[in-house]
XYZ file of C-alpha atoms in Angstrom:
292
model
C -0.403 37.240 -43.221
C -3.343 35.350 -43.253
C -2.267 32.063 -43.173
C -0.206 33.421 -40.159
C -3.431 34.479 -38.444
C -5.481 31.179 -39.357
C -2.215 28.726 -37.869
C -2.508 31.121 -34.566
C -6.223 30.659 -34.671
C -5.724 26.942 -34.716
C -2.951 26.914 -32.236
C -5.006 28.676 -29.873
C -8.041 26.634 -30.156
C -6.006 23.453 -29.996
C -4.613 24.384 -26.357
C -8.262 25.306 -25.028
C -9.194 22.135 -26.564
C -6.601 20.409 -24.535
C -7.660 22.253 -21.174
C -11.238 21.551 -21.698
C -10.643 17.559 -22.385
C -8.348 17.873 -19.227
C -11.250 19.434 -16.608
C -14.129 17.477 -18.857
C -12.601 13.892 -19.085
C -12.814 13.409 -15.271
C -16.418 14.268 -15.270
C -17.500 12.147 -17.816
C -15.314 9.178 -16.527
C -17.450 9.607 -13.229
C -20.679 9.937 -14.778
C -20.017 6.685 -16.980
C -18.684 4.771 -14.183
C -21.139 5.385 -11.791
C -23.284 3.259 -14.169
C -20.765 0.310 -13.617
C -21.765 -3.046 -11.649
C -19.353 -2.880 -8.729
C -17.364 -5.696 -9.859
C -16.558 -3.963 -13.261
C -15.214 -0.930 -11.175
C -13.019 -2.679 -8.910
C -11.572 -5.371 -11.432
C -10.795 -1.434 -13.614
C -9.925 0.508 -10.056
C -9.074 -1.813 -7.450
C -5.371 -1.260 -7.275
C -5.864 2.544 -6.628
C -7.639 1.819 -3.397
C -5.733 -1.383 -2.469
C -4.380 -1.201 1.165
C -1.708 -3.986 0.125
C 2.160 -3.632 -0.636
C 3.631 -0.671 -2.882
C 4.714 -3.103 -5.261
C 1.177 -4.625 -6.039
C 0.458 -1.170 -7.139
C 3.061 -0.784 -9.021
C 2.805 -4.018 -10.909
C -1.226 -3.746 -11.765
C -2.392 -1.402 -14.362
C -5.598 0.812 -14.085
C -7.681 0.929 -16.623
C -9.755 3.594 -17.596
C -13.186 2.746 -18.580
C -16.004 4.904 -20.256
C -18.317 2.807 -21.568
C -19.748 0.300 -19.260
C -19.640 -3.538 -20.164
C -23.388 -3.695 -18.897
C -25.093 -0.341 -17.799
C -26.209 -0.747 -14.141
C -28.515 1.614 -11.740
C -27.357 -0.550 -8.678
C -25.118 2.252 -7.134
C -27.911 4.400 -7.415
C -30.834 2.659 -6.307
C -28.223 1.613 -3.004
C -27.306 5.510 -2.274
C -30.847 6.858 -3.168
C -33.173 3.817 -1.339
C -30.777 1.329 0.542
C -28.969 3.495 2.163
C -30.133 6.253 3.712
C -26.986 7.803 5.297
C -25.798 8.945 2.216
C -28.774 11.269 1.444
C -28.496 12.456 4.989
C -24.735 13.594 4.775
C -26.240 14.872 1.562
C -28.515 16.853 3.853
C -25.919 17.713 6.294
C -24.063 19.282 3.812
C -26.878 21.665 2.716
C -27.704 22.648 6.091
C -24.090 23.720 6.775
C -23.432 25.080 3.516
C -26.774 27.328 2.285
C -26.581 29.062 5.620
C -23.138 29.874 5.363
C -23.767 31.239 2.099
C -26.584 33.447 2.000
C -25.226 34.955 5.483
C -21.451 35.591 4.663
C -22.854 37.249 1.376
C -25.382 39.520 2.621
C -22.830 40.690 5.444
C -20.023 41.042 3.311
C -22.535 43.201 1.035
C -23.708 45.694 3.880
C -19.808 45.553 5.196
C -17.880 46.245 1.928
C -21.046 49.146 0.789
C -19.487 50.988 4.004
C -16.095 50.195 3.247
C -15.985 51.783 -0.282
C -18.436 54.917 0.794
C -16.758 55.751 3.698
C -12.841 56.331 3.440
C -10.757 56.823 6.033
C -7.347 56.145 7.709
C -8.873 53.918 10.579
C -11.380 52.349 7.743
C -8.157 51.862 5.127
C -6.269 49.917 8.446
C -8.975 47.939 8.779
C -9.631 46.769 5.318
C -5.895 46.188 5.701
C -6.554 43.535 8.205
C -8.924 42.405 6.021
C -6.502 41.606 3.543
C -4.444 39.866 6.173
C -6.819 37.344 6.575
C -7.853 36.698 3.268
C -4.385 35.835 2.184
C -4.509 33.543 5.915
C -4.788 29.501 4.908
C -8.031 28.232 6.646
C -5.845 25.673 8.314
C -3.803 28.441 10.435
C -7.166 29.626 12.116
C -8.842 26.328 12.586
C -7.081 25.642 16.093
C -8.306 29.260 17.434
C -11.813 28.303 15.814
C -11.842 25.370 17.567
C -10.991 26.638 20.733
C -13.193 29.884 20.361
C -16.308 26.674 19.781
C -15.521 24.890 22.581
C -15.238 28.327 24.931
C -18.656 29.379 23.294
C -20.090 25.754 24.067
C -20.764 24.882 20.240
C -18.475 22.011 19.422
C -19.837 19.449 17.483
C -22.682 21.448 16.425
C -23.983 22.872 13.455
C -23.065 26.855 14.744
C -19.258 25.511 14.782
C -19.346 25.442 10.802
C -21.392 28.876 10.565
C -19.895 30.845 12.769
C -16.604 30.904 10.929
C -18.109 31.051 7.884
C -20.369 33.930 8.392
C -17.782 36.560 9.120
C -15.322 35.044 6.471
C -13.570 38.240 5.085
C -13.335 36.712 1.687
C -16.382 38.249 0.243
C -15.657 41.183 2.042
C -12.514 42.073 0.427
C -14.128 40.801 -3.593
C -17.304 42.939 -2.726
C -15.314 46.170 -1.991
C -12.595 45.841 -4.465
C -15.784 45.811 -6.857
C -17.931 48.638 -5.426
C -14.841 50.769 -5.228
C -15.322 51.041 -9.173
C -18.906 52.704 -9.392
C -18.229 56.239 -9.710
C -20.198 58.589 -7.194
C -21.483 60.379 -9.665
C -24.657 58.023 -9.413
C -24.525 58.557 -5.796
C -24.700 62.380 -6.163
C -27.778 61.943 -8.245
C -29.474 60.089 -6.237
C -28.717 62.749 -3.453
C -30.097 65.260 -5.471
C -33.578 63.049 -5.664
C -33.856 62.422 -1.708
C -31.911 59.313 -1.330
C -30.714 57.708 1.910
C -27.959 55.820 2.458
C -30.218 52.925 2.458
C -31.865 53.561 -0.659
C -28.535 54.353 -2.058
C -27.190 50.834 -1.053
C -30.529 48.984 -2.375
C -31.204 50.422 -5.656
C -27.411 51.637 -6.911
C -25.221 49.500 -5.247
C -26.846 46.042 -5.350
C -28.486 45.977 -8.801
C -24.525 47.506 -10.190
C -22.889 44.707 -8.528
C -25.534 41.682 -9.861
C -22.451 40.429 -11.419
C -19.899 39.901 -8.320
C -22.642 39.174 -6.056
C -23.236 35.687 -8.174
C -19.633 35.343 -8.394
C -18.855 36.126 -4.609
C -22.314 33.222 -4.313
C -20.630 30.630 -6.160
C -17.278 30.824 -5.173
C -18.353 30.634 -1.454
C -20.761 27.738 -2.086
C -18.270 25.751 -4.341
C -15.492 26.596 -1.183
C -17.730 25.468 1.627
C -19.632 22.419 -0.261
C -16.097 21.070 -0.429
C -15.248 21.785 2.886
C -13.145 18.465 4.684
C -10.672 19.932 7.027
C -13.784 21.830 9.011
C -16.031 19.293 9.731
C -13.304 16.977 10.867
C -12.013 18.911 13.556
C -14.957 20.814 14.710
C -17.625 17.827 14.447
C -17.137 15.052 16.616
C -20.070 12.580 15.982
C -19.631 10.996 12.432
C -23.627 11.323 11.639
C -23.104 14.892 11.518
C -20.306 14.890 8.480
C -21.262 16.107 5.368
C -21.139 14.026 2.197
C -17.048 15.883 1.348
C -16.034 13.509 4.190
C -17.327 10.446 2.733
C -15.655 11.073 -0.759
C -12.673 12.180 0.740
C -12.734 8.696 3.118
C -13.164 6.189 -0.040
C -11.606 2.633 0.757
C -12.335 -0.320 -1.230
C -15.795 -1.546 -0.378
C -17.382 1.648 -1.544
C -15.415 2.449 -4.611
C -18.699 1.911 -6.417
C -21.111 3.717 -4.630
C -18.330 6.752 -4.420
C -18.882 7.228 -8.435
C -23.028 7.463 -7.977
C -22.536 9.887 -4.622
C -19.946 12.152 -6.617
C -22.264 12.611 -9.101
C -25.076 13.224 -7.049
C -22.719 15.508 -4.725
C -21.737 17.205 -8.168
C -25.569 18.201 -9.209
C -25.793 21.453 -6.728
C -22.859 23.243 -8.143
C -23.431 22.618 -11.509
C -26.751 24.130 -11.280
C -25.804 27.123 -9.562
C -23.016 27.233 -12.018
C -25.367 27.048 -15.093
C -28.055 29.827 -13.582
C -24.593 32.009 -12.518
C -22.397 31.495 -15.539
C -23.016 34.614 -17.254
C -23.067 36.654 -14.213
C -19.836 35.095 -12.837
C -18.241 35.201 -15.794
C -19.074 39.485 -15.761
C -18.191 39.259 -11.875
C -14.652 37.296 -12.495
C -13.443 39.664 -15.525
C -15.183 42.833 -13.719
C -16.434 43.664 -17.333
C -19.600 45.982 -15.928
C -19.213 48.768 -17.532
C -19.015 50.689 -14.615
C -16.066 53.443 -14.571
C -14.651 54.369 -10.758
């Protein structure tokens, strides 16, 4: 029986293995190749971004490199001093996603708090809707966006990203399915002590849902920091695109610099993801402790 256990122990722990070499490996091979001169990476990488005949793809071979032949800060000292419009797409992105975030949070917050107080037929159609829309592809509402921004006179601005963004119904529908679990009795007490509705929301609600507002945080940060389709359709002037464009526009001239801007562009998330990861992982599994 044990021996049964111990070659289930290992069979488990070689599959996770396996999935964490599959999501790592790509990390590491863009950390380690952004150290690469830009020769090195396009005599290794060329062929994926050659614009020439199927078959000269086909014929070449790729060759996946982690250890440089001579380490190089070239790509860097180009993106983070030569070259300026990297760090301001850099900056674009920020300014279109940290709004976003904070905003669509703290709404979906005060909007799912009433949802899962207040219960009704007319409040259970609505959340209904809400559903709708949440199961919606971005892509289906991105012509009506657009034509909503050009109506409202915002096109190629900065308010044609947030708008959308801040009354997404995604964190509306995560928030409530999670505040739908605290029981009332916490409520009642604090009824019993002189609460409000706004002290009830502040000092029950919030601090019980610490976990799935991180993970709600992330997952809306990590969504819009990747954003590609919105920007392209609702931003006309190319020195407004954030950096997502650039690494989603790579052609051969700039396979280089893409490895040093990816892992730039990567350093946001994995911070949040590092302060959050306890918190998200609580959020994700709804492991609170809290009984509805």
């Amino acid at each position: 029986m044990r021996v049964k256990k111990l070659s289930a122990l290992a069979v488990k722990f070689f599959v996770a293995l396996m999935f964490v070499l599959f999501f790592v490996i790509p990390i590491i091979l863009t950390i380690c190749n952004s150290f690469m001169s830009e020769a090195e990476i396009v005599a290794n990488y060329g062929k994926i971004f050659d614009s020439g005949s199927l078959g000269a793809f086909i014929g070449e071979k790729v060759n996946l490199k982690f250890i440089p032949d001579r380490v190089t800060f070239s790509q860097y000292e180009t993106v983070l001093l030569k070259s300026p419009k990297y760090l301001l797409k850099f900056w674009n992105s920020v300014i279109y996603v940290v709004p976003v975030t904070l905003i669509q949070v703290g709404m979906a917050a005060i909007t799912a708090y009433g949802f899962s107080r207040f219960r009704g037929r007319a409040k259970d159609v609505l959340f209904f809707l809400y559903m709708i829309l949440v199961l919606m592809p971005y892509q289906v509402t991105l012509v009506p966006n657009y034509l909503v921004s050009e109506w409202l006179g915002i096109l190629n601005s900065k308010w044609a990203i947030w708008l959308p963004g801040f009354f997404s119904p995604f964190s509306v529908y995560l928030l409530t399915k999670y505040m739908r679990r605290i029981s009332t009795d916490f409520v009642d007490a604090a009824r019993i002590d002189g609460a409000g509705e706004i002290q009830v929301f502040t000092r029950i609600y919030l601090p019980m849902c610490k976990g799935a507002l991180t993970s709600v945080t992330i997952l809306v940060f990590i969504d819009y920091w990747n954003m590609v389709e919105q920007p392209l359709i609702l931003l006309k002037d190319v020195e407004k695109y954030p950096l997502s464009i650039f690494l989603a526009r790579i052609n051969n001239g700039e396979i280089g610099l893409a490895f040093a801007v990816a892992v730039i562009y990567m350093i946001p998330t994995l911070l949040l993801f590092a302060y959050g990861e306890d918190d998200l992982a609580e959020g994700i599994s709804a492991q609170s402790g809290i009984k509805g």
